Amino acid sequence: MSLPAEFLDDLRARIGLFSLVGRRVKLVRAGREMKGCCPFHNEKTPSFYVNEDKGFYHCFGCGAHGDAIGFVMAQDGLSFIEAVKSLAAEAGLAMPEERQPDPETRRRAGLQDLLEAAADWYRTQLAGVSGADARAYLERRQVSADVAARFGLGLAPDSRDALSRAMMAKFPGLEPAQMLDAGLAGESEGRRYDRFRGRLMFPIHDRRGRVVGFGGRALGDVEPKYLNSAEGPVFHKGRLLYNLHRAAPAARKSGRLLVVEGYMDVVGLAQAGFEEAVAPLGTALTEEQLELAWRLVPEPLLAFDGDAAGMRAGLRAAHRALALLKPGRSLGFLALPPGQDPDDIARNGGHAAIEALLATARPLDRFLFDAEAGAAPLDTPERRGALKARLKALAADIADQDLRRDYLSTWLDRADALFRAARPQRGGGPATGARTGRGQDYRQDYRRGQPLPPPGALAETRAMANTPSEAGIAGILASLAARPEALAHHAEALAHLNLRTEALALARDALLHGRDPGDVLAGVTPRFPADMDETEFDAAIGSALATLAQLHHIGSEKQQPGDLSSDEAFARAFERRRLLAEEREDARRRLTALAIGSDPA
């Protein structure tokens, strides 16, 4: 429905904005304006202002902004027309005659009606006899009927034309081309067919809550696993975020927004009590999607899957965000355990596990630095120079000059500190706590029979060992804090640990720079007593760090298909995988022993 501009101006003039907002927010006078605590996010100090003369409200905390119509839409979850009708009734204004929309508007409105009807039909199928398998799948994923209904989940039966026949019966005169334009049908060799068949259906909405497309998850062994609506007049996947219309109010209230990879991650988080989650639609996070997220919160948190693909997706998003950075807006990154996604964590650990995960968020600058520092060895001047060159190239992508300078300065300082920590100290230098009466050349230690510090693992595999062993690592750091003269020998191994917990990373960095970690390790019991014999202490610390490195490298072992053409080749491959499994289990057992403070057998 198209409304005359003069009617809308009259409506805004008749509605007292102070009075309208004051019914929902406690306002106090602030000069010519009124102020109060923002209704769109949690705050204790008022940053929400209402200007009656100019006819708008604005929050300097979360950025919420709008007029009387926008306020009612946001507070009551109404569409534009619904909000106008509500305010018109309050103001005693009659709604004007409906204007005839232009042909393109009529076409889009027709597609919108078709998509809404399809969503209703899919929901009906899920509740019917044919939906038994889909309901069983949701039950296995611990999705309650209430959450499934809230997200409008449905079922596309495994039929070539069941939806098309249902829509033609509902809309007499429906043209087949409209099913194509709506992304509900496909065409091959002149034959049309329903695009979604045998799939659990997720309606996709725009910011106003209108259905604009669907995502379908295969219920059988079918590729692709997930299928989206085709691009069309109303569906543009790069400009949409799944669940944005539901997540927006919760994100403004909590001040945080989680960006996850999949539809089921969003649904699983809602099941655990987190409504402020969205997902891109099967593609890398786009500039438009980043802008949508930044409209809600200044630092969205990216929680992509804990595998190599999730790491690559996070890096792509981080690189894309650099050019868009501005003061006050950035990204945070959550490190998920290997092989797990947010839905796994929500199902296994509930609300508390997600809160614990949120506490591990790393800022954008740290995430990118760690990724670059772990991308290649840093054991030669040329390789260290290559790291600095990569960091400079990344900083050059930042458009804001002040941020660019700050990022580059921070990164180069951090790189220099890393190089100092990793470089062997000769002649008993004090940088990392020189050891009395003992050479600092690692080759001398090797000749004395001591193993070299374990090499750094690939960045994407380091988290495998860090996840189950944070308590053990804390005990190792506490042991070294009590005997700082032992640090030089283990500096390189420590520098290569990519710790998930920020507190442990701070403690490690302080120790490597010869500083007291202060209260960071307060209450942590040293894993190895300070009165141990020097050689025994060194061996214990070295063994613990070597175990971490071993697990890193075992975890990063690529299982490539081999030659299994003969029984002998098959037997060799089988034996190799069995040995790797035993090594992995042995390393995990030792890490668990460190974490609980027992002696590994």
Coordinates of C-alpha atoms in Angstrom, one line a residue:
M1 CA 0.0 0.0 0.0
S2 CA 1.4 3.4 -1.0
L3 CA 0.6 6.3 1.2
P4 CA 0.7 10.0 0.4
A5 CA 3.6 11.9 1.8
E6 CA 1.3 14.7 3.1
F7 CA -0.7 12.1 5.1
L8 CA 2.4 10.8 6.8
D9 CA 3.6 14.3 7.6
D10 CA 0.3 15.1 9.2
L11 CA 0.4 11.9 11.2
R12 CA 3.8 12.6 12.6
A13 CA 2.8 16.1 13.4
R14 CA -0.3 15.0 15.4
I15 CA 1.6 12.3 17.4
G16 CA 3.5 13.7 20.3
L17 CA 6.8 12.0 20.2
F18 CA 7.6 12.8 23.9
S19 CA 4.2 11.3 24.9
L20 CA 4.6 8.2 22.6
V21 CA 8.1 7.3 23.7
G22 CA 7.4 8.3 27.3
R23 CA 4.8 5.5 27.6
R24 CA 7.7 3.0 27.1
V25 CA 10.7 4.9 28.5
K26 CA 11.2 7.0 31.6
L27 CA 12.3 10.4 30.2
V28 CA 13.8 13.4 31.9
R29 CA 14.3 16.9 30.5
A30 CA 17.7 17.7 29.0
G31 CA 17.6 21.2 27.5
R32 CA 15.2 21.2 24.6
E33 CA 15.3 17.4 24.4
M34 CA 14.3 14.5 26.7
K35 CA 16.6 11.7 27.6
G36 CA 16.4 8.2 29.1
C37 CA 17.9 4.7 29.1
C38 CA 17.6 3.2 25.6
P39 CA 14.8 0.6 25.2
F40 CA 16.8 -1.1 22.4
H41 CA 19.9 -2.1 24.5
N42 CA 20.8 -2.5 28.2
E43 CA 22.4 0.6 29.7
K44 CA 22.7 2.3 33.1
T45 CA 23.7 5.8 31.9
P46 CA 21.1 7.4 29.6
S47 CA 22.2 7.9 26.1
F48 CA 18.8 7.8 24.4
Y49 CA 17.5 11.3 23.3
V50 CA 14.1 12.4 21.9
N51 CA 13.8 15.6 20.0
E52 CA 10.1 16.7 19.6
D53 CA 10.9 19.6 17.3
K54 CA 12.8 17.6 14.8
G55 CA 10.5 14.5 15.2
F56 CA 13.1 11.8 15.9
Y57 CA 14.8 9.8 18.6
H58 CA 18.5 8.8 18.6
C59 CA 20.6 6.6 20.9
F60 CA 24.3 7.5 21.1
G61 CA 25.0 4.1 22.6
C62 CA 23.6 1.6 20.0
G63 CA 22.8 4.0 17.1
A64 CA 19.0 3.4 17.1
H65 CA 17.4 6.2 15.2
G66 CA 13.9 6.9 13.8
D67 CA 10.6 8.7 14.0
A68 CA 7.3 7.9 15.7
I69 CA 6.4 5.3 13.0
G70 CA 9.8 3.7 13.3
F71 CA 9.6 3.6 17.1
V72 CA 6.3 1.7 17.0
M73 CA 7.6 -0.7 14.4
A74 CA 10.7 -1.5 16.5
Q75 CA 8.9 -1.8 19.8
D76 CA 5.9 -3.7 18.7
G77 CA 7.4 -5.7 15.8
L78 CA 4.9 -4.2 13.3
S79 CA 5.2 -3.6 9.6
F80 CA 5.3 -0.1 8.3
I81 CA 1.6 -0.2 7.3
E82 CA 0.6 -1.8 10.6
A83 CA 2.4 0.9 12.6
V84 CA 0.8 3.7 10.5
K85 CA -2.7 2.2 11.0
S86 CA -2.1 2.0 14.8
L87 CA -0.9 5.6 15.0
A88 CA -3.6 6.9 12.7
A89 CA -6.3 5.3 15.0
E90 CA -4.7 6.9 18.0
A91 CA -4.5 10.3 16.3
G92 CA -8.1 10.0 14.9
L93 CA -7.0 10.1 11.3
A94 CA -8.7 8.1 8.6
M95 CA -6.4 6.1 6.4
P96 CA -6.3 7.5 2.8
E97 CA -7.5 5.6 -0.2
E98 CA -5.1 3.1 -1.5
R99 CA -3.0 4.3 -4.4
Q100 CA -2.6 2.0 -7.3
P101 CA 1.0 0.7 -7.1
D102 CA 3.2 0.7 -10.2
P103 CA 3.5 -2.7 -12.1
E104 CA 6.9 -3.6 -10.6
T105 CA 5.5 -3.0 -7.1
R106 CA 2.5 -5.1 -7.9
R107 CA 4.7 -7.9 -9.2
R108 CA 6.9 -7.9 -6.1
A109 CA 3.8 -7.9 -3.9
G110 CA 2.5 -10.9 -5.8
L111 CA 5.7 -12.8 -5.2
Q112 CA 5.6 -11.8 -1.6
D113 CA 2.2 -13.3 -1.2
L114 CA 3.3 -16.5 -3.0
L115 CA 6.3 -16.9 -0.7
E116 CA 4.2 -16.4 2.4
A117 CA 1.8 -19.0 1.2
A118 CA 4.6 -21.4 0.4
A119 CA 6.0 -21.0 4.0
D120 CA 2.5 -21.8 5.4
W121 CA 2.3 -24.9 3.2
Y122 CA 5.7 -26.1 4.2
R123 CA 4.8 -25.7 7.9
T124 CA 1.7 -27.8 7.3
Q125 CA 3.7 -30.6 5.7
L126 CA 6.1 -30.7 8.6
A127 CA 3.1 -31.3 11.0
G128 CA 1.5 -33.9 8.7
V129 CA 2.1 -37.6 8.1
S130 CA 4.9 -37.0 5.6
G131 CA 6.8 -34.9 8.2
A132 CA 7.7 -37.8 10.5
D133 CA 11.3 -38.1 9.4
A134 CA 11.8 -34.3 9.5
R135 CA 10.3 -34.2 13.0
A136 CA 12.6 -37.1 14.1
Y137 CA 15.6 -35.2 12.8
L138 CA 14.6 -32.1 14.8
E139 CA 14.1 -34.2 17.9
R140 CA 17.6 -35.7 17.5
R141 CA 19.0 -32.1 17.2
Q142 CA 17.0 -31.3 20.4
V143 CA 14.9 -28.6 18.7
S144 CA 11.7 -28.2 20.6
A145 CA 8.3 -27.9 18.9
D146 CA 8.1 -24.3 20.2
V147 CA 11.4 -23.3 18.7
A148 CA 10.6 -25.0 15.4
A149 CA 7.3 -23.1 15.3
R150 CA 9.0 -19.8 16.2
F151 CA 11.4 -20.1 13.3
G152 CA 8.6 -21.3 11.0
L153 CA 10.4 -24.5 10.1
G154 CA 8.7 -26.7 7.4
L155 CA 9.1 -29.6 5.1
A156 CA 9.3 -29.8 1.3
P157 CA 8.0 -33.3 0.4
D158 CA 10.1 -35.4 -1.9
S159 CA 7.8 -34.7 -4.8
R160 CA 8.6 -33.1 -8.2
D161 CA 5.5 -30.8 -8.2
A162 CA 3.6 -31.0 -4.9
L163 CA 4.2 -27.3 -4.0
S164 CA 3.5 -26.1 -7.5
R165 CA 0.1 -27.9 -7.6
A166 CA -0.8 -26.5 -4.1
M167 CA 0.1 -22.9 -5.1
M168 CA -1.9 -23.1 -8.4
A169 CA -4.9 -24.4 -6.4
K170 CA -4.5 -21.4 -4.0
F171 CA -3.8 -18.8 -6.6
P172 CA -6.0 -19.3 -9.7
G173 CA -4.3 -18.0 -12.7
L174 CA -0.8 -18.3 -11.2
E175 CA 1.7 -18.3 -14.0
P176 CA 4.6 -20.8 -13.9
A177 CA 7.1 -18.0 -14.4
Q178 CA 6.0 -16.6 -11.0
M179 CA 7.2 -19.8 -9.3
L180 CA 10.5 -19.3 -11.0
D181 CA 10.8 -15.6 -10.0
A182 CA 10.0 -16.5 -6.4
G183 CA 12.8 -19.0 -6.4
L184 CA 10.4 -21.9 -5.6
A185 CA 10.8 -23.7 -8.9
G186 CA 13.5 -24.6 -11.4
E187 CA 13.5 -25.5 -15.1
S188 CA 15.5 -28.0 -17.1
E189 CA 15.0 -28.8 -20.8
G190 CA 11.7 -27.1 -20.8
R191 CA 10.3 -29.0 -17.8
R192 CA 9.6 -27.2 -14.5
Y193 CA 10.0 -28.8 -11.1
D194 CA 9.8 -27.8 -7.5
R195 CA 13.2 -26.5 -6.4
F196 CA 13.0 -27.9 -2.9
R197 CA 12.3 -31.6 -2.5
G198 CA 12.9 -33.9 0.5
R199 CA 14.3 -31.0 2.6
L200 CA 13.8 -29.4 6.0
M201 CA 12.8 -25.8 5.2
F202 CA 14.0 -22.6 6.8
P203 CA 12.1 -19.5 5.8
I204 CA 14.4 -16.5 5.2
H205 CA 13.1 -13.0 6.0
D206 CA 14.2 -9.5 5.2
R207 CA 14.7 -6.8 7.9
R208 CA 11.0 -6.1 8.0
G209 CA 10.1 -9.8 8.7
R210 CA 8.8 -10.6 5.2
V211 CA 9.5 -14.0 3.7
V212 CA 11.8 -13.5 0.7
G213 CA 13.2 -17.0 0.2
F214 CA 14.1 -20.3 1.7
G215 CA 17.0 -22.5 2.8
G216 CA 16.5 -26.3 2.6
R217 CA 18.5 -29.0 4.4
A218 CA 18.6 -32.4 2.8
L219 CA 17.1 -35.1 4.9
G220 CA 18.7 -37.9 3.0
D221 CA 22.1 -38.6 1.4
V222 CA 21.7 -35.8 -1.2
E223 CA 24.0 -33.1 -2.5
P224 CA 24.1 -30.2 -1.9
K225 CA 23.4 -30.6 1.8
Y226 CA 21.9 -27.1 1.9
L227 CA 20.1 -25.4 -0.9
N228 CA 18.9 -21.8 -1.1
S229 CA 16.3 -20.0 -3.2
A230 CA 17.6 -18.9 -6.6
E231 CA 18.5 -15.2 -6.9
G232 CA 15.5 -13.2 -8.1
P233 CA 13.5 -10.0 -7.8
V234 CA 13.0 -10.4 -4.0
F235 CA 15.9 -12.7 -3.0
H236 CA 19.5 -11.5 -2.9
K237 CA 21.5 -13.7 -0.5
G238 CA 24.5 -11.4 -0.3
R239 CA 22.3 -8.7 1.2
L240 CA 20.4 -10.8 3.8
L241 CA 21.3 -12.3 7.1
Y242 CA 19.2 -15.3 8.3
N243 CA 17.2 -14.4 11.4
L244 CA 18.1 -10.7 11.4
H245 CA 14.5 -9.6 12.0
R246 CA 14.3 -11.7 15.2
A247 CA 17.9 -11.1 16.3
A248 CA 17.8 -7.3 16.0
P249 CA 15.7 -6.5 19.2
A250 CA 17.7 -9.0 21.3
A251 CA 21.0 -7.7 19.9
R252 CA 20.2 -4.1 20.7
K253 CA 19.2 -5.1 24.2
S254 CA 22.2 -7.4 25.0
G255 CA 24.7 -5.3 23.0
R256 CA 26.1 -8.3 21.2
L257 CA 25.4 -10.2 18.0
L258 CA 26.7 -13.6 17.1
V259 CA 27.4 -14.4 13.4
V260 CA 27.5 -18.1 12.8
E261 CA 27.7 -20.3 9.7
G262 CA 24.5 -22.2 9.4
Y263 CA 20.7 -22.1 10.0
M264 CA 20.9 -24.9 12.6
D265 CA 23.5 -23.0 14.5
V266 CA 21.1 -20.1 14.8
V267 CA 18.2 -22.4 15.8
G268 CA 20.4 -24.3 18.3
L269 CA 21.5 -21.0 20.0
A270 CA 17.9 -19.9 20.3
Q271 CA 17.1 -23.3 21.9
A272 CA 19.9 -22.5 24.5
G273 CA 18.5 -19.0 25.2
F274 CA 20.5 -16.9 22.7
E275 CA 18.2 -15.0 20.4
E276 CA 20.9 -12.6 19.1
A277 CA 22.4 -14.9 16.3
V278 CA 22.4 -14.5 12.6
A279 CA 24.0 -16.4 9.7
P280 CA 25.0 -15.6 6.1
L281 CA 23.2 -17.7 3.5
G282 CA 25.9 -20.2 2.6
T283 CA 28.4 -17.7 1.3
A284 CA 31.4 -15.8 2.6
L285 CA 30.3 -12.8 4.7
T286 CA 29.7 -9.9 2.3
E287 CA 30.2 -6.1 2.8
E288 CA 26.5 -5.7 2.8
Q289 CA 26.1 -8.3 5.5
L290 CA 28.8 -6.7 7.6
E291 CA 27.0 -3.4 7.4
L292 CA 23.8 -5.0 8.5
A293 CA 25.5 -6.4 11.5
W294 CA 27.2 -3.1 12.4
R295 CA 23.9 -1.4 12.4
L296 CA 22.9 -3.4 15.4
V297 CA 26.2 -3.6 17.5
P298 CA 29.6 -2.1 17.1
E299 CA 31.5 -5.4 17.4
P300 CA 29.7 -8.5 16.1
L301 CA 31.2 -11.8 17.2
L302 CA 32.0 -14.3 14.5
A303 CA 31.6 -17.9 15.7
F304 CA 32.5 -20.1 12.7
D305 CA 33.0 -23.8 12.9
G306 CA 36.1 -25.2 14.5
D307 CA 37.7 -26.7 11.4
A308 CA 39.9 -25.5 8.6
A309 CA 36.9 -24.3 6.5
G310 CA 35.7 -22.3 9.5
M311 CA 39.1 -20.8 10.0
R312 CA 39.2 -19.8 6.3
A313 CA 35.8 -18.3 6.5
G314 CA 36.8 -16.2 9.5
L315 CA 40.0 -15.0 7.7
R316 CA 38.0 -14.0 4.6
A317 CA 35.6 -12.0 6.8
A318 CA 38.4 -10.4 8.7
H319 CA 40.2 -9.3 5.5
R320 CA 37.0 -8.0 4.0
A321 CA 36.2 -6.0 7.2
L322 CA 39.6 -4.1 7.1
A323 CA 38.5 -1.7 4.4
L324 CA 35.3 -1.0 6.2
L325 CA 36.7 -0.3 9.7
K326 CA 35.8 2.9 11.4
P327 CA 36.4 4.2 15.0
G328 CA 34.0 2.4 17.3
R329 CA 33.2 -0.6 15.0
S330 CA 35.2 -3.8 14.6
L331 CA 34.8 -7.6 14.9
G332 CA 35.4 -10.3 17.5
F333 CA 36.3 -13.9 16.8
L334 CA 35.5 -17.0 18.8
A335 CA 37.7 -20.1 18.7
L336 CA 35.5 -23.2 18.6
P337 CA 36.9 -26.6 19.6
P338 CA 38.0 -28.6 16.5
G339 CA 35.2 -30.4 14.7
Q340 CA 32.4 -28.5 16.6
D341 CA 30.0 -25.8 15.7
P342 CA 27.9 -23.5 17.9
D343 CA 24.9 -25.9 17.7
D344 CA 27.1 -28.7 19.1
I345 CA 28.2 -26.6 22.0
A346 CA 24.7 -25.4 22.7
R347 CA 23.3 -28.9 22.7
N348 CA 26.0 -30.4 24.8
G349 CA 26.6 -27.6 27.3
G350 CA 23.6 -25.3 27.1
H351 CA 23.5 -21.6 28.0
A352 CA 26.6 -21.8 30.3
A353 CA 28.8 -23.3 27.6
I354 CA 27.9 -20.5 25.2
E355 CA 28.6 -17.9 27.8
A356 CA 32.0 -19.5 28.4
L357 CA 32.6 -19.5 24.6
L358 CA 31.8 -15.8 24.4
A359 CA 34.4 -15.0 27.0
T360 CA 37.1 -16.3 24.7
A361 CA 36.5 -13.7 22.0
R362 CA 39.6 -12.3 20.4
P363 CA 39.6 -8.8 18.8
L364 CA 40.1 -8.4 15.0
D365 CA 43.7 -7.1 15.4
R366 CA 44.8 -10.1 17.5
F367 CA 43.0 -12.6 15.3
L368 CA 44.7 -11.4 12.2
F369 CA 48.1 -11.2 13.9
D370 CA 47.9 -14.7 15.3
A371 CA 46.9 -16.0 11.9
E372 CA 49.8 -14.4 10.1
A373 CA 52.3 -15.2 12.8
G374 CA 51.3 -18.9 12.6
A375 CA 51.2 -19.1 8.8
A376 CA 54.9 -19.9 8.5
P377 CA 58.0 -20.5 10.6
L378 CA 59.8 -17.4 12.0
D379 CA 63.2 -19.0 12.4
T380 CA 65.2 -16.9 9.9
P381 CA 65.5 -13.1 9.3
E382 CA 63.9 -13.5 5.9
R383 CA 60.9 -15.3 7.3
R384 CA 60.5 -12.7 10.1
G385 CA 60.8 -10.0 7.4
A386 CA 58.1 -11.7 5.4
L387 CA 55.7 -11.6 8.4
K388 CA 56.2 -7.9 8.7
A389 CA 55.6 -7.4 5.0
R390 CA 52.3 -9.3 5.3
L391 CA 51.3 -7.2 8.2
K392 CA 52.1 -4.0 6.4
A393 CA 50.0 -5.2 3.4
L394 CA 47.1 -5.9 5.6
A395 CA 47.3 -2.6 7.4
A396 CA 47.3 -0.8 4.0
D397 CA 43.8 -2.1 3.4
I398 CA 42.4 0.0 6.2
A399 CA 40.8 3.1 4.8
D400 CA 40.8 5.1 8.1
Q401 CA 44.2 6.7 8.4
D402 CA 44.3 6.8 12.2
L403 CA 43.2 3.2 12.5
R404 CA 45.7 2.1 9.8
R405 CA 48.6 3.7 11.8
D406 CA 47.5 2.2 15.0
Y407 CA 47.0 -1.3 13.6
L408 CA 50.4 -1.2 11.9
S409 CA 52.2 0.1 15.0
T410 CA 50.5 -2.5 17.2
W411 CA 51.3 -5.4 14.9
L412 CA 54.9 -4.4 14.4
D413 CA 55.5 -4.0 18.1
R414 CA 53.9 -7.4 18.7
A415 CA 56.0 -9.0 16.0
D416 CA 59.2 -7.5 17.5
A417 CA 58.2 -8.9 20.9
L418 CA 57.5 -12.3 19.4
F419 CA 60.9 -12.3 17.7
R420 CA 62.7 -11.4 20.9
A421 CA 60.9 -14.2 22.7
A422 CA 61.6 -16.8 20.1
R423 CA 65.3 -15.8 19.4
P424 CA 67.9 -17.6 21.6
Q425 CA 69.6 -15.4 24.1
R426 CA 73.4 -15.7 24.0
G427 CA 75.8 -14.7 26.8
G428 CA 73.2 -14.8 29.6
G429 CA 71.2 -11.7 28.4
P430 CA 68.5 -10.6 30.8
A431 CA 65.6 -10.3 28.3
T432 CA 63.9 -13.6 29.2
G433 CA 65.5 -14.4 32.5
A434 CA 69.1 -15.6 31.9
R435 CA 70.1 -18.9 33.6
T436 CA 73.2 -18.7 35.8
G437 CA 76.1 -20.9 34.7
R438 CA 74.4 -22.2 31.6
G439 CA 74.8 -21.3 27.9
Q440 CA 71.8 -19.9 26.0
D441 CA 72.6 -21.4 22.6
Y442 CA 70.0 -24.1 21.9
R443 CA 72.6 -26.1 20.0
Q444 CA 74.6 -26.3 23.2
D445 CA 71.6 -27.7 25.1
Y446 CA 71.0 -30.2 22.3
R447 CA 74.7 -31.4 22.6
R448 CA 74.1 -31.9 26.3
G449 CA 71.3 -34.3 25.4
Q450 CA 68.3 -31.9 25.9
P451 CA 65.7 -31.9 23.1
L452 CA 65.2 -28.8 21.1
P453 CA 62.1 -26.8 21.9
P454 CA 59.2 -28.4 19.9
P455 CA 58.5 -26.6 16.6
G456 CA 55.4 -24.4 16.3
A457 CA 52.3 -26.1 14.9
L458 CA 50.1 -24.8 12.1
A459 CA 47.7 -22.1 13.4
E460 CA 44.6 -24.1 12.4
T461 CA 45.7 -27.1 14.5
R462 CA 47.0 -25.4 17.6
A463 CA 43.6 -25.1 19.2
M464 CA 43.2 -28.9 19.2
A465 CA 45.6 -29.2 22.1
N466 CA 44.7 -25.9 23.7
T467 CA 41.1 -26.8 24.2
P468 CA 41.3 -29.7 26.7
S469 CA 44.5 -28.5 28.4
E470 CA 44.0 -24.9 29.5
A471 CA 44.2 -25.9 33.2
G472 CA 47.4 -27.9 32.5
I473 CA 48.9 -24.9 30.6
A474 CA 48.0 -22.6 33.5
G475 CA 49.9 -24.9 35.8
I476 CA 53.0 -24.9 33.5
L477 CA 53.0 -21.1 33.3
A478 CA 52.7 -20.9 37.1
S479 CA 55.7 -23.3 37.4
L480 CA 57.8 -21.1 35.1
A481 CA 56.7 -18.0 37.0
A482 CA 58.2 -19.6 40.1
R483 CA 61.4 -20.4 38.4
P484 CA 62.0 -17.5 35.8
E485 CA 65.6 -18.6 35.3
A486 CA 64.2 -21.6 33.3
L487 CA 62.3 -19.5 30.8
A488 CA 65.1 -19.0 28.3
H489 CA 65.3 -22.6 27.4
H490 CA 61.6 -22.9 26.7
A491 CA 60.9 -19.5 25.2
E492 CA 60.4 -20.6 21.7
A493 CA 58.0 -23.4 22.6
L494 CA 56.0 -21.0 24.8
A495 CA 56.0 -18.3 22.1
H496 CA 54.4 -20.7 19.6
L497 CA 51.5 -21.6 21.9
N498 CA 48.3 -19.9 20.5
L499 CA 46.3 -19.8 23.7
R500 CA 42.5 -19.5 23.6
T501 CA 42.2 -17.9 27.0
E502 CA 43.2 -14.2 26.9
A503 CA 44.4 -14.3 30.5
L504 CA 46.8 -17.1 29.9
A505 CA 48.1 -15.4 26.7
L506 CA 48.8 -12.3 28.8
A507 CA 50.5 -14.3 31.5
R508 CA 52.7 -16.1 28.9
D509 CA 53.6 -12.8 27.2
A510 CA 54.6 -11.2 30.5
L511 CA 56.8 -14.1 31.4
L512 CA 58.5 -14.0 27.9
H513 CA 59.3 -10.4 28.4
G514 CA 60.8 -10.9 31.9
R515 CA 57.8 -9.4 33.7
D516 CA 55.8 -10.7 36.7
P517 CA 52.4 -11.8 35.4
G518 CA 50.9 -10.3 38.6
D519 CA 47.4 -11.4 39.5
V520 CA 46.7 -13.2 36.2
L521 CA 48.0 -16.5 37.6
A522 CA 46.7 -15.9 41.2
G523 CA 45.3 -19.0 42.7
V524 CA 46.9 -21.3 40.0
T525 CA 48.9 -24.2 41.6
P526 CA 52.2 -24.8 39.8
R527 CA 52.1 -28.1 37.9
F528 CA 55.8 -28.8 38.8
P529 CA 57.2 -27.8 42.3
A530 CA 59.8 -25.1 42.4
D531 CA 62.1 -27.2 44.5
M532 CA 62.5 -29.9 41.8
D533 CA 66.0 -30.7 40.6
E534 CA 67.0 -28.4 37.8
T535 CA 67.4 -31.2 35.2
E536 CA 64.2 -32.9 36.3
F537 CA 62.3 -29.6 36.2
D538 CA 63.6 -28.9 32.7
A539 CA 62.7 -32.4 31.5
A540 CA 59.1 -32.1 33.0
I541 CA 58.4 -28.8 31.3
G542 CA 59.9 -29.9 28.0
S543 CA 57.9 -33.1 28.1
A544 CA 54.6 -31.2 28.7
L545 CA 55.3 -28.7 25.9
A546 CA 56.4 -31.5 23.5
T547 CA 53.1 -33.3 24.3
L548 CA 51.2 -30.2 23.1
A549 CA 53.3 -30.0 20.0
Q550 CA 52.8 -33.7 19.3
L551 CA 49.1 -33.5 19.5
H552 CA 49.2 -30.4 17.2
H553 CA 51.0 -32.3 14.5
I554 CA 49.1 -35.5 15.0
G555 CA 45.9 -33.5 14.6
S556 CA 47.2 -31.8 11.4
E557 CA 48.1 -35.2 9.8
K558 CA 46.3 -35.2 6.5
Q559 CA 44.4 -38.4 5.7
Q560 CA 44.9 -38.5 2.0
P561 CA 43.5 -41.4 0.0
G562 CA 46.3 -43.9 -0.6
D563 CA 47.0 -46.9 -2.9
L564 CA 44.6 -49.6 -1.6
S565 CA 44.7 -51.7 -4.8
S566 CA 46.2 -54.7 -3.0
D567 CA 45.6 -56.5 0.3
E568 CA 49.2 -55.5 1.4
A569 CA 48.7 -51.8 0.6
F570 CA 45.4 -51.9 2.5
A571 CA 47.0 -53.5 5.5
R572 CA 49.8 -50.9 5.6
A573 CA 47.3 -48.0 5.4
F574 CA 45.2 -49.6 8.1
E575 CA 48.2 -50.1 10.4
R576 CA 49.3 -46.4 9.9
R577 CA 45.9 -45.1 10.8
R578 CA 45.8 -47.4 13.8
L579 CA 49.2 -46.1 15.0
L580 CA 48.1 -42.5 14.5
A581 CA 45.0 -43.1 16.5
E582 CA 47.0 -44.6 19.3
E583 CA 49.5 -41.7 19.3
R584 CA 46.6 -39.2 19.4
E585 CA 44.9 -41.0 22.3
D586 CA 48.2 -41.2 24.2
A587 CA 48.9 -37.4 23.7
R588 CA 45.3 -36.6 24.8
R589 CA 45.7 -38.8 27.9
R590 CA 48.9 -37.0 28.9
L591 CA 47.3 -33.6 28.4
T592 CA 44.3 -34.6 30.5
A593 CA 46.7 -35.8 33.2
L594 CA 48.3 -32.4 33.1
A595 CA 44.9 -30.6 33.4
I596 CA 43.8 -32.6 36.5
G597 CA 47.2 -32.6 38.1
S598 CA 47.9 -36.4 38.0
D599 CA 50.9 -38.2 36.6
P600 CA 50.5 -39.7 33.2
A601 CA 51.2 -43.4 33.2

